mmCIF file of C-alpha atoms and ligand atoms in Angstrom:
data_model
loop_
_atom_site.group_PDB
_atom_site.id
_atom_site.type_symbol
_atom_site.label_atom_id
_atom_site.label_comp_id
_atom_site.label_asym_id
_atom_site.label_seq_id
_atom_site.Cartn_x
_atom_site.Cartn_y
_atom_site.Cartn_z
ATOM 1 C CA UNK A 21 -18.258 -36.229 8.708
ATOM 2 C CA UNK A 22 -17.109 -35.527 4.905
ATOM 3 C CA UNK A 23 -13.146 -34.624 4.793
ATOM 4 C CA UNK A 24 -13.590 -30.624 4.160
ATOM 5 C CA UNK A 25 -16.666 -30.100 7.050
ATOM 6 C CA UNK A 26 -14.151 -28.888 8.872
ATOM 7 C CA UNK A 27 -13.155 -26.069 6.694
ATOM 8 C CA UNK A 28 -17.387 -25.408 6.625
ATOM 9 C CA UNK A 29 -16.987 -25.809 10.620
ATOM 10 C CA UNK A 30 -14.159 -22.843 10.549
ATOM 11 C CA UNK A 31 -15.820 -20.845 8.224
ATOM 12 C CA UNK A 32 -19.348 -20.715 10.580
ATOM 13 C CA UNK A 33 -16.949 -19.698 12.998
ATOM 14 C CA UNK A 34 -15.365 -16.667 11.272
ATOM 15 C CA UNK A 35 -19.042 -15.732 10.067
ATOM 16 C CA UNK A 36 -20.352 -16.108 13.993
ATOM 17 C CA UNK A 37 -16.960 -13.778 14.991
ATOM 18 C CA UNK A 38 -18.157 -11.311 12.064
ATOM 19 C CA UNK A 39 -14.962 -12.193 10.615
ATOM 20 C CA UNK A 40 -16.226 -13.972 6.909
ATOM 21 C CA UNK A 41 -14.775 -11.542 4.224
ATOM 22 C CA UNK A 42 -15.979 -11.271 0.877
ATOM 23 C CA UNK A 43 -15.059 -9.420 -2.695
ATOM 24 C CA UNK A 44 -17.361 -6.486 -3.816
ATOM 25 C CA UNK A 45 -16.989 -6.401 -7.593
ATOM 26 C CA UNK A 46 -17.045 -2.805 -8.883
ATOM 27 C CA UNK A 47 -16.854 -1.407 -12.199
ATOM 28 C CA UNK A 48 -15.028 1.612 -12.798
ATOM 29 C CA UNK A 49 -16.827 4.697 -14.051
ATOM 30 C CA UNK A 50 -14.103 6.840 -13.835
ATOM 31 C CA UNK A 51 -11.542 7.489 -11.083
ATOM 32 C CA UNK A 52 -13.739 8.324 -8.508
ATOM 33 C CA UNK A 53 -16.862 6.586 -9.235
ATOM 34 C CA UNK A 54 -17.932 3.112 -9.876
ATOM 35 C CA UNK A 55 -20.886 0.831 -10.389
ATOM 36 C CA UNK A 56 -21.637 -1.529 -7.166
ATOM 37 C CA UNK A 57 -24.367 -3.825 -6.974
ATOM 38 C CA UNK A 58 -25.766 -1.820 -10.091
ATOM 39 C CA UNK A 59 -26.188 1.523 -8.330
ATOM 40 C CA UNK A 60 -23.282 4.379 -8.875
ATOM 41 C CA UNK A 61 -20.973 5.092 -6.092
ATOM 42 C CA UNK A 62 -18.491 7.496 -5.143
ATOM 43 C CA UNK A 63 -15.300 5.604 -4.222
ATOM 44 C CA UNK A 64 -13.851 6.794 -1.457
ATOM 45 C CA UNK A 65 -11.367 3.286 -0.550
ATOM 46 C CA UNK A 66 -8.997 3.292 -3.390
ATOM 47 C CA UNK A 67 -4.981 3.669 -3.536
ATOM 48 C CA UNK A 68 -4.864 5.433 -7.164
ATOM 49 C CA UNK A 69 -4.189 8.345 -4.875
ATOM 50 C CA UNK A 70 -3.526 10.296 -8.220
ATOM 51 C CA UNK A 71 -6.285 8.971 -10.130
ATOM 52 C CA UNK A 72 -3.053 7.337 -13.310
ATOM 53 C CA UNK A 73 -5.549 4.358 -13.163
ATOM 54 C CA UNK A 74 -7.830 6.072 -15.190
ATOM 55 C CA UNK A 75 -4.571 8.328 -16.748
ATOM 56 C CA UNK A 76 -4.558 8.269 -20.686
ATOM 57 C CA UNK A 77 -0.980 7.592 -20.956
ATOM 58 C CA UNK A 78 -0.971 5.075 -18.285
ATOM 59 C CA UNK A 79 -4.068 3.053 -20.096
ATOM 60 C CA UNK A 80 -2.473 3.710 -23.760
ATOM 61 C CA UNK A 81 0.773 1.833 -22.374
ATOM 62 C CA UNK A 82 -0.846 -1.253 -21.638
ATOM 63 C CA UNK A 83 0.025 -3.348 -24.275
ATOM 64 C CA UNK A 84 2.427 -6.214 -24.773
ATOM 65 C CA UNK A 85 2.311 -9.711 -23.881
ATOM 66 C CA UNK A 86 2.716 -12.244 -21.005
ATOM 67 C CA UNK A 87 6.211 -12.553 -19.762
ATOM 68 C CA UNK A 88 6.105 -16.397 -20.322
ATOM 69 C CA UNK A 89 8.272 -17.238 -17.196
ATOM 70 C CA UNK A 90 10.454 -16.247 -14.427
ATOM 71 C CA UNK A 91 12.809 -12.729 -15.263
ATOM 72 C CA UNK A 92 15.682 -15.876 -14.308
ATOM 73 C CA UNK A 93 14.491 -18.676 -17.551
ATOM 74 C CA UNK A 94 12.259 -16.517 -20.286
ATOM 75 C CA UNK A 95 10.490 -13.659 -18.960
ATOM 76 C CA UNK A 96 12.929 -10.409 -19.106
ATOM 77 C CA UNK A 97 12.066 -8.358 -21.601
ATOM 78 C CA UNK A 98 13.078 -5.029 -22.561
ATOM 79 C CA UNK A 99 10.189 -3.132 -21.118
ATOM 80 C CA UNK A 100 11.387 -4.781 -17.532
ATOM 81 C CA UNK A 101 15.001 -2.971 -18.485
ATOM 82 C CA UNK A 102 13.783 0.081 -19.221
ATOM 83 C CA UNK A 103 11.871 0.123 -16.131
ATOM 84 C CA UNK A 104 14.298 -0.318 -14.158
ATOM 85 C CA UNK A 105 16.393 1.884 -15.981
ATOM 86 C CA UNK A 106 13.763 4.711 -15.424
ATOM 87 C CA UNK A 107 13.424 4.026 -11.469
ATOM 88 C CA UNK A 108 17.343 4.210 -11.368
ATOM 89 C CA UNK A 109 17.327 7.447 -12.747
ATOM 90 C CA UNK A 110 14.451 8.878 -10.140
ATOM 91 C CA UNK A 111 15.879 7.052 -7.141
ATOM 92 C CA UNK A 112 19.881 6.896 -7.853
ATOM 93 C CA UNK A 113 20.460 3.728 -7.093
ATOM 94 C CA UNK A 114 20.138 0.597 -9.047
ATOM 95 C CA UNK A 115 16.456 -1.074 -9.024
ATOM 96 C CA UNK A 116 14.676 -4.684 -8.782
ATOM 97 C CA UNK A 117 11.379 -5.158 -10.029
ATOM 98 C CA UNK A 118 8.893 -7.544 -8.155
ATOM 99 C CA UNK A 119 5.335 -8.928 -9.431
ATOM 100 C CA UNK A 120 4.008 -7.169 -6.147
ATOM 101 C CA UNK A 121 4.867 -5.361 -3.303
ATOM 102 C CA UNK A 122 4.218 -8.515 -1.553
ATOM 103 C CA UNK A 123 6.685 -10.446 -3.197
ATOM 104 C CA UNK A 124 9.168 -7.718 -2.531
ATOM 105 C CA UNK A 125 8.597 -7.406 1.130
ATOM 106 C CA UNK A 126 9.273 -11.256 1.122
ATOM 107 C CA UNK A 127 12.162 -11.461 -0.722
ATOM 108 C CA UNK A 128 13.681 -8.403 1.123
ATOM 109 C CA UNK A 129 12.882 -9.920 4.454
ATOM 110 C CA UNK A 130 13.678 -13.625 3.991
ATOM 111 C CA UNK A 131 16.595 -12.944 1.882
ATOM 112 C CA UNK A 132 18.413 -9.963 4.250
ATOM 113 C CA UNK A 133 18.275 -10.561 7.871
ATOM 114 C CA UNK A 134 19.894 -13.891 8.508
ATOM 115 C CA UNK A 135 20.559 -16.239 11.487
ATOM 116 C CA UNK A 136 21.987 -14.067 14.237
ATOM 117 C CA UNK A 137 20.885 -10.896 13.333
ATOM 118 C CA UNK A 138 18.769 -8.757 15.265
ATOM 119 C CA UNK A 139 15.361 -6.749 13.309
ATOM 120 C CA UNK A 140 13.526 -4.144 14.409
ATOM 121 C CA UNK A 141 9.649 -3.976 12.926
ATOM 122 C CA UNK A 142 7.495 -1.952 14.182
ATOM 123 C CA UNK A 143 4.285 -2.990 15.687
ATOM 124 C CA UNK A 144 2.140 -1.831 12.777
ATOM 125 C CA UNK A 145 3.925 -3.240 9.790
ATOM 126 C CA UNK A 146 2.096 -4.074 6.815
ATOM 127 C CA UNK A 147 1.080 -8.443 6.638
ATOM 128 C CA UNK A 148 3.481 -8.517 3.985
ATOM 129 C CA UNK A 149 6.446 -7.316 6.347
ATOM 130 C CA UNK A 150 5.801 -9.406 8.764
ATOM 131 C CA UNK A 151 5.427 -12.234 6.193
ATOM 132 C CA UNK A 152 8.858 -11.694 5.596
ATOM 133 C CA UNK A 153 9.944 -11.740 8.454
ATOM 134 C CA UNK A 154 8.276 -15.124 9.453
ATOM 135 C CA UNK A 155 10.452 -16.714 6.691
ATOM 136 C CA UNK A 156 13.598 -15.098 8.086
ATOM 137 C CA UNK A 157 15.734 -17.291 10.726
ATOM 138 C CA UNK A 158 16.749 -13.518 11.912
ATOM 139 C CA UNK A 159 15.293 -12.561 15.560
ATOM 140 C CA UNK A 160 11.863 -10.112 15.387
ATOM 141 C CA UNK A 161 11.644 -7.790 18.072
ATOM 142 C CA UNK A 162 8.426 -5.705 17.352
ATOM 143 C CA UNK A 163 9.114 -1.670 18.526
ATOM 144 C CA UNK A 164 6.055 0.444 19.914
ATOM 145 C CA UNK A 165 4.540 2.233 16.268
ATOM 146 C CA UNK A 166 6.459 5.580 15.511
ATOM 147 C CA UNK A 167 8.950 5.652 18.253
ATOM 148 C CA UNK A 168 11.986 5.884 17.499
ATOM 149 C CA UNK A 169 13.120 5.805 21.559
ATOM 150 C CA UNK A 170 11.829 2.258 22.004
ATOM 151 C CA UNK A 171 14.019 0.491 19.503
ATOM 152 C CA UNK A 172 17.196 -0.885 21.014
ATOM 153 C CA UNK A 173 20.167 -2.798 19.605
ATOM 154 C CA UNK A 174 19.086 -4.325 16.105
ATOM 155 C CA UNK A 175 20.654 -4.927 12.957
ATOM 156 C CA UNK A 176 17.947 -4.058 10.861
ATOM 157 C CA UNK A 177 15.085 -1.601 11.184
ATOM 158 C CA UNK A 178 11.650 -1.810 9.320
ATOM 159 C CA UNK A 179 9.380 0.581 8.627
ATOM 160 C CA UNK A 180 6.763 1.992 6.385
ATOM 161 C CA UNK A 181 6.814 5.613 5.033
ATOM 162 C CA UNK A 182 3.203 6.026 5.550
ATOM 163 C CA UNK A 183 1.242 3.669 7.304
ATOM 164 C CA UNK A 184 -1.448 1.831 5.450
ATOM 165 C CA UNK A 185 -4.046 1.730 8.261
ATOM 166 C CA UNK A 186 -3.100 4.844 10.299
ATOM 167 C CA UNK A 187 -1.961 7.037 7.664
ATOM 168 C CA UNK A 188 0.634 8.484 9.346
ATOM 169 C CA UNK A 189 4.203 8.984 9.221
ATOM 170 C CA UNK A 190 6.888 7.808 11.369
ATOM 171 C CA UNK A 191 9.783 10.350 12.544
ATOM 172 C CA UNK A 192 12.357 8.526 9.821
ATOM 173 C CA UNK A 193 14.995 11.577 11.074
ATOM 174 C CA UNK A 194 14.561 11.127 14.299
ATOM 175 C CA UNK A 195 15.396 6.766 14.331
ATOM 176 C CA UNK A 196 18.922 5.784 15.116
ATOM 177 C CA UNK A 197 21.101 5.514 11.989
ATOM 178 C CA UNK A 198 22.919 1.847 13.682
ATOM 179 C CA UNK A 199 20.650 -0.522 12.239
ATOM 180 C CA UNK A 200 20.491 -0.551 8.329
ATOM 181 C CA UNK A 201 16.965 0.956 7.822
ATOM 182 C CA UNK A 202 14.219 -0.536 5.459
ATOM 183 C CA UNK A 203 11.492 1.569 4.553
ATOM 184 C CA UNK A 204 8.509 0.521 2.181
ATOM 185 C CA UNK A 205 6.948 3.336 0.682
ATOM 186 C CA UNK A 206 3.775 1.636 -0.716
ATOM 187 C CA UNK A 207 0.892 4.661 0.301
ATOM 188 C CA UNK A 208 3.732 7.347 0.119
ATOM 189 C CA UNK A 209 5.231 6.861 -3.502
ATOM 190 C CA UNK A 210 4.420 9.817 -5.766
ATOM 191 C CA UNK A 211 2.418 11.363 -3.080
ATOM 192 C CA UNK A 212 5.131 12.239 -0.696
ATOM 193 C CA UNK A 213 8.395 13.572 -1.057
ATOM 194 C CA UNK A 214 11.001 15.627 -3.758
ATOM 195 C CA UNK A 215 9.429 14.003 -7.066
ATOM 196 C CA UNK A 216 7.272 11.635 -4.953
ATOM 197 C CA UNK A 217 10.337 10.150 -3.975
ATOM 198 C CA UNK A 218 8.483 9.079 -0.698
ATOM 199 C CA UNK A 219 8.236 9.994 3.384
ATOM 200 C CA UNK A 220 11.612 8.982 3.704
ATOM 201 C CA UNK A 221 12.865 11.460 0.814
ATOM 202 C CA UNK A 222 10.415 14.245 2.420
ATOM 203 C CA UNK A 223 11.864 13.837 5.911
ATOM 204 C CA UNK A 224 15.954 13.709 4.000
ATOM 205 C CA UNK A 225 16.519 10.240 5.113
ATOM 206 C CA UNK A 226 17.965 7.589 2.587
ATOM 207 C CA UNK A 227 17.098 4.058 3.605
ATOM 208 C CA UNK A 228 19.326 1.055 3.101
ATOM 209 C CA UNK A 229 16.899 -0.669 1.301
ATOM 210 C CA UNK A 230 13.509 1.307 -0.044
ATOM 211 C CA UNK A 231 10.349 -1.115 -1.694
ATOM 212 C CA UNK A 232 7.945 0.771 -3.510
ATOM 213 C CA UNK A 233 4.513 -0.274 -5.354
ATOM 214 C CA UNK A 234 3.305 0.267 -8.328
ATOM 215 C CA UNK A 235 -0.273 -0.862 -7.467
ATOM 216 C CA UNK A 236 -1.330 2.470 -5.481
ATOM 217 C CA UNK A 237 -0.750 5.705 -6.578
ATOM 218 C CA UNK A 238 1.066 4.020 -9.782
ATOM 219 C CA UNK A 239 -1.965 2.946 -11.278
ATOM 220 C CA UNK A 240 -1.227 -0.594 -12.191
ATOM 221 C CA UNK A 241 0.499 -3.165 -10.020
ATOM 222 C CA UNK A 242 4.305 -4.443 -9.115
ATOM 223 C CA UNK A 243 6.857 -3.728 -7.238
ATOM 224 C CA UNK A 244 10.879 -2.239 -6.860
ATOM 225 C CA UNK A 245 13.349 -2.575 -4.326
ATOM 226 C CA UNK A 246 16.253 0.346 -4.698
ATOM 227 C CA UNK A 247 19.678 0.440 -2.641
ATOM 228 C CA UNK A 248 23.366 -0.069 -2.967
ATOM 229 C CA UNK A 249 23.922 -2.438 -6.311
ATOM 230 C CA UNK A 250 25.159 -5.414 -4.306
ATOM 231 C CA UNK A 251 21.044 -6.175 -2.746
ATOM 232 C CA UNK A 252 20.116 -6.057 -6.802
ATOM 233 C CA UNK A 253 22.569 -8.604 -7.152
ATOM 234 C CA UNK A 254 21.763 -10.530 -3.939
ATOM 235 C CA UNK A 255 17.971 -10.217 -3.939
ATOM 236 C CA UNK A 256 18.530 -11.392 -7.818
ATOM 237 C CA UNK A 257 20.415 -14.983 -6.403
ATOM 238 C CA UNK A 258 18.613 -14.820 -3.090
ATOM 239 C CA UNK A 259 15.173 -13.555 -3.412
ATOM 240 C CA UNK A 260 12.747 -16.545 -3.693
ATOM 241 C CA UNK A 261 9.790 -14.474 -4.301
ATOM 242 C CA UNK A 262 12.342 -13.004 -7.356
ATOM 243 C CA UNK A 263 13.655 -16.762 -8.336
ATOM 244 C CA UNK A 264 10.433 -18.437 -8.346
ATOM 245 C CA UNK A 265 7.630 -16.599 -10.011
ATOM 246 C CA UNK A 266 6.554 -15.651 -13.485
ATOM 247 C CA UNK A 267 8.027 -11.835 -14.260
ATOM 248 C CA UNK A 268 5.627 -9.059 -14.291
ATOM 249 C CA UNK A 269 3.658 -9.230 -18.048
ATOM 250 C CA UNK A 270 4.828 -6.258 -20.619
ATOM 251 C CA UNK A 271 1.810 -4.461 -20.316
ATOM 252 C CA UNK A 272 2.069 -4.163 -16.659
ATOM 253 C CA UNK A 273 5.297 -3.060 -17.066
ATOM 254 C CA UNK A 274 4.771 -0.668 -19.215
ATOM 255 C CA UNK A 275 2.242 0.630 -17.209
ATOM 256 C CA UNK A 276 4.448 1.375 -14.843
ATOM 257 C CA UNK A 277 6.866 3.258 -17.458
ATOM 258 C CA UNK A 278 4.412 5.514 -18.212
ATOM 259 C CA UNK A 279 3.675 6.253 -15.064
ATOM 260 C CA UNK A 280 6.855 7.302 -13.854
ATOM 261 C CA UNK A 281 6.920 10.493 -15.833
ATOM 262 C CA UNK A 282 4.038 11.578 -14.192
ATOM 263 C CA UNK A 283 4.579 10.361 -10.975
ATOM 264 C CA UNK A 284 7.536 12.413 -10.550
ATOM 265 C CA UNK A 285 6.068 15.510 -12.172
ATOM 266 C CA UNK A 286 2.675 15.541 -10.590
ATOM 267 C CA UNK A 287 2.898 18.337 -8.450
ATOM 268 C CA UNK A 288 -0.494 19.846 -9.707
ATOM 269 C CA UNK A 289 -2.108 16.428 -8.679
ATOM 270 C CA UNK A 290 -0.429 16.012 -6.278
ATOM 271 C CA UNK A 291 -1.246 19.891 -4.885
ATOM 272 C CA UNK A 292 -5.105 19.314 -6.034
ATOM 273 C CA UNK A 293 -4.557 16.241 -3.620
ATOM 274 C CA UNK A 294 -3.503 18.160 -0.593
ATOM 275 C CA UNK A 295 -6.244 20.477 -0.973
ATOM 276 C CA UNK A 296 -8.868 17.600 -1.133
ATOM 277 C CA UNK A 297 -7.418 16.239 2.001
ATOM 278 C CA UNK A 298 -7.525 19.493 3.740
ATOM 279 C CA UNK A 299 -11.311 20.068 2.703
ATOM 280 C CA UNK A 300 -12.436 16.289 3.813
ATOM 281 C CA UNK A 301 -10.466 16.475 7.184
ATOM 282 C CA UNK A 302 -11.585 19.790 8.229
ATOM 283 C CA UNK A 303 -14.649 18.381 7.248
ATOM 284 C CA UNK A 304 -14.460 15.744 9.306
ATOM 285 C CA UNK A 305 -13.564 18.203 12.371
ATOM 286 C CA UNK A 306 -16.203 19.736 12.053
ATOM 287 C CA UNK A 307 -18.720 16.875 12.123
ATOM 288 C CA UNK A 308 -16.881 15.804 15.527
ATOM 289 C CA UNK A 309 -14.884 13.117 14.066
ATOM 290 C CA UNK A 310 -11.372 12.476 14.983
ATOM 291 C CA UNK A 311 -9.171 11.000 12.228
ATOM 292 C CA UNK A 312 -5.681 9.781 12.841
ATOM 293 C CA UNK A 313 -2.910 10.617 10.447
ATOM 294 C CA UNK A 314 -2.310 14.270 8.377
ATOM 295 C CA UNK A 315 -2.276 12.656 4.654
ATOM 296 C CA UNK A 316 -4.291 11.523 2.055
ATOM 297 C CA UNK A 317 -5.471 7.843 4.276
ATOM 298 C CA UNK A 318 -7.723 9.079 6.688
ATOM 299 C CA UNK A 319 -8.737 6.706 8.980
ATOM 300 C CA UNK A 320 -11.512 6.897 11.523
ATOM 301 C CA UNK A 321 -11.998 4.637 14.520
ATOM 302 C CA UNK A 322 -15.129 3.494 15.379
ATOM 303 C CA UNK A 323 -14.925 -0.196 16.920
ATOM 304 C CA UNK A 324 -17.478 -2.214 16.559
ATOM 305 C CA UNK A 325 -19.746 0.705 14.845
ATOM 306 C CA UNK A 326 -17.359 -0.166 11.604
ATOM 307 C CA UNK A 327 -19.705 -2.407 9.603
ATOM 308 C CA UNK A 328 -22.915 -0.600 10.329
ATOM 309 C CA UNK A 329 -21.380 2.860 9.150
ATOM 310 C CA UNK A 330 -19.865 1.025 6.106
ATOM 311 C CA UNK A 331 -23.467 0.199 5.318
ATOM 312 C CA UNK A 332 -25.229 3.133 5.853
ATOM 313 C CA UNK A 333 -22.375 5.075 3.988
ATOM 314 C CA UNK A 334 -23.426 2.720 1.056
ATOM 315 C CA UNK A 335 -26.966 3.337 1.395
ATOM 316 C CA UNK A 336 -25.726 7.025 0.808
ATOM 317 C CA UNK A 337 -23.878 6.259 -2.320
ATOM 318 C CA UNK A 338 -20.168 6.363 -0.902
ATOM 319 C CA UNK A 339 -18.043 2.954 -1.339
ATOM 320 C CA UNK A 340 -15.717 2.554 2.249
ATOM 321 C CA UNK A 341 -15.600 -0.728 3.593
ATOM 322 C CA UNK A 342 -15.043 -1.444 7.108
ATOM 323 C CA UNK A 343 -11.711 -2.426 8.169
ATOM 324 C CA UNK A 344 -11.609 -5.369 10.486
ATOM 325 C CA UNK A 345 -9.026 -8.197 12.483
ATOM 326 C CA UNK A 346 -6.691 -9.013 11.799
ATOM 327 C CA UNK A 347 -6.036 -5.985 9.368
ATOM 328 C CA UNK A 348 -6.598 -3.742 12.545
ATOM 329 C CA UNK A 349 -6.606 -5.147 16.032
ATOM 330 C CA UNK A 350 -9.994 -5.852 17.454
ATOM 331 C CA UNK A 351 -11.300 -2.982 19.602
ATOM 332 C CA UNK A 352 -9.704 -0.289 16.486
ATOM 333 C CA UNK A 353 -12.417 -0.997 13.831
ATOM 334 C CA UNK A 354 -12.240 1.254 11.626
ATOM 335 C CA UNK A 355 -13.184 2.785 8.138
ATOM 336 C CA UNK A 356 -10.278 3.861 6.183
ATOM 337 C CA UNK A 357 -11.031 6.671 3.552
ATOM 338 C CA UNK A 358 -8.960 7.266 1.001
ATOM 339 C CA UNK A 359 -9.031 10.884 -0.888
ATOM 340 C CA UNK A 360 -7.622 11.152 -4.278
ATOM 341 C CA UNK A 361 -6.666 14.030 -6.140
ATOM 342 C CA UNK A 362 -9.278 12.853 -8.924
ATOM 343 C CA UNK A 363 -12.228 13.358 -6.142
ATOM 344 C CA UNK A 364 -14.149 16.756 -6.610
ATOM 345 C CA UNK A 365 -14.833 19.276 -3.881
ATOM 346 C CA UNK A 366 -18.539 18.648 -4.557
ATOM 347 C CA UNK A 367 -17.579 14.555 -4.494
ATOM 348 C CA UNK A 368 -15.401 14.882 -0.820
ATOM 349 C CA UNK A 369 -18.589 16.792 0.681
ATOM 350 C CA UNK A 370 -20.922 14.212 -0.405
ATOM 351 C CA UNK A 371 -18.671 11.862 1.215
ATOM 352 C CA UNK A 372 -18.717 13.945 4.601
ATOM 353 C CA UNK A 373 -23.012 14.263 4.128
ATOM 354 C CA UNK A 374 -22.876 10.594 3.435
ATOM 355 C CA UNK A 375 -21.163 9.837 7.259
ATOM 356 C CA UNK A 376 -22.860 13.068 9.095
ATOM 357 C CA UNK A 377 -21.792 13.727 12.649
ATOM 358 C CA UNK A 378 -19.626 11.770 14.948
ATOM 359 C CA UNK A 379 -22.382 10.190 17.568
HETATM 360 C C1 PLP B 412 2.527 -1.057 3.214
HETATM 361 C C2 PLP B 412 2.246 -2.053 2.146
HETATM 362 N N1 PLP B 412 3.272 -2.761 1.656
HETATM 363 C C3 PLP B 412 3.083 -3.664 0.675
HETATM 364 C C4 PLP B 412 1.831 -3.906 0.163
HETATM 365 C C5 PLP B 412 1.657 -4.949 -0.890
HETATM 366 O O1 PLP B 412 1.715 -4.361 -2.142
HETATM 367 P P1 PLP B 412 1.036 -5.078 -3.384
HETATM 368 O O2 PLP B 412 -0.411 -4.747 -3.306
HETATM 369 O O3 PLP B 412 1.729 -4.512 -4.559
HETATM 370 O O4 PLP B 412 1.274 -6.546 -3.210
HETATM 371 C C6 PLP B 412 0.753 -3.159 0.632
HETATM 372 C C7 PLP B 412 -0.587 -3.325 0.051
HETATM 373 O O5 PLP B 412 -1.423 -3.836 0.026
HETATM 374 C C8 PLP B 412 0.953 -2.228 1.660
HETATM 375 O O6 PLP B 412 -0.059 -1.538 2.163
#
């Protein structure tokens, strides 16, 4: 037996389970629409929730150069400053960037709970969360999803503002205020909230600690953590997904700067989006689908249907991949739309035509 049959042995097994995953390379035809497998498709799967991917300002920004190291040795540069200058001024409180929101969620977790403490995560925490957590000596106790009545004593409390998978959004108001509360606002930022400030900021809760992508409805990619000046400081000493990486590169950065401006202005978007979401679940209703959530990620469950439905959705010109274990648990297949503001009326119907009636 050669050395590495046994990575060929697991794979077979993942592919018998269903379970092999692959990338689907698409090129970009504007916000909504892509080429796949050299046919045009309406994507209906992406987080540019408010289509600053394809934004002029947002693509004229993206210039600069690689950051050349860690933000700790060589890589800080002024456009990282004036980031987090700008996010200070929209949240208040003093701001960290991160590469991703994955290396935030790990530096926030490893670095903030420590030996002795007691954390709260709820069960359907993003991987990243729960990454964190893994590298934390803190105890995990994992609280039923969106209820605030089954966490007990804990130190911490970890949430998301809108859930990835379920697109909904926990009662933030109604969770005890004991545990310092950590809330990453990945699918809600610039969507939800006073300036798209977030579901926390909607519901008038101010986490502890808030994380916050750039990568969805940004537009580009990276990451901020905001809260009381002493976690900059800390996360800055602490944070080994901070310490040990190369910094974000200028044009990414800037990227983000020019996003901001929009992002906390885009009330017609973010109104056109609401509207979209309105037509494509009512849509949905009335095709005898039930989707979970009330926002702009609208899942539908379908078990084991998931891949099939995927396909013939395809065959019908609309891009949503099935979503599978372990991103969902087995049994809750599903496929997760995604509506952006950018999506036409005539676009979200084609979408509904594409997955006719609920059998
Ligand atoms: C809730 C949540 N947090 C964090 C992340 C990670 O963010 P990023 O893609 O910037 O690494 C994601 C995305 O994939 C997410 O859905």
């Amino acid at each position: 037996m050669h050395r590495t049959d046994r990575w060929t042995q697991r794979l077979s097994a993942l592919d018998n389970a269903g379970l092999q995953r692959s990338v689907r390379t698409l090129q970009p035809i504007g916000p909504t629409t892509a080429v796949l497998d050299g046919r045009e498709v309406i994507v209906a799967c992406s987080n540019d929730y408010l289509g600053l991917a394809h934004h002029p300002d947002v693509r004229a920004a993206c210039i600069g150069t690689g950051s050349t190291g860690s933000r700790l040795i060589s890589g800080s540069r002024p456009v990282h400053a004036a980031l987090e200058a700008a996010i200070e001024d929209w949240f208040g409180q003093p701001a960290l960037l991160f590469g991703s929101g994955y290396h935030a969620n790990l530096a926030v977790l490893s670095t903030l709970p420590v030996a002795g403490d007691v954390v709260a995560s709820d069960a359907l925490n993003h991987a990243s969360l729960i990454d964190g957590l893994r590298l934390s000596k803190a105890t995990r106790t994992i609280v039923a999803h969106a209820a605030p009545e089954a966490v007990g004593k804990a130190d911490y409390l970890v949430l998301e503002g809108l859930y990835s998978m379920d697109g909904d959004v926990p009662p933030l108001a109604e969770y005890s205020t004991d545990p310092l509360l950590i809330v990453d606002e990945a699918h809600a930022l610039g969507v939800l909230g006073p300036q798209g400030r977030g579901a926390a900021a909607a519901a008038g809760v101010r986490p502890d600690v808030t994380i916050a992508t750039f990568g969805k409805a940004g537009g580009s990619a990276g990451a901020f953590v905001v809260g009381p000046p002493a976690l900059k400081a800390l996360l800055m000493s602490q944070g080994r997904s901070f310490i040990f990486t190369t910094a974000m590169p200028e044009p990414v950065a800037a990227m983000a700067l020019a996003a901001i401006p929009i992002l906390r202005a885009a009330s017609d978007r973010r109104q056109r989006l609401a509207d979209r979401v309105q037509r494509f679940r009512d849509g949905l209703s009335a095709l005898g689908h039930r989707a979970l959530g009330a926002h702009h990620i609208v899942p539908i469950v379908v078990g084991d249907q998931a891949m099939s439905l995927s396909a013939k959705l395809l065959e019908a010109g609309v891009f949503a991949p099935g979503i599978r274990p372990p991103t969902v648990a087995a049994g809750a297949e599903r496929i997760r739309f995604t509506i952006s503001s950018e999506h036409t009326e005539e676009q979200v119907d084609r979408i509904l035509d594409a997955l006719g009636p609920a059998c």
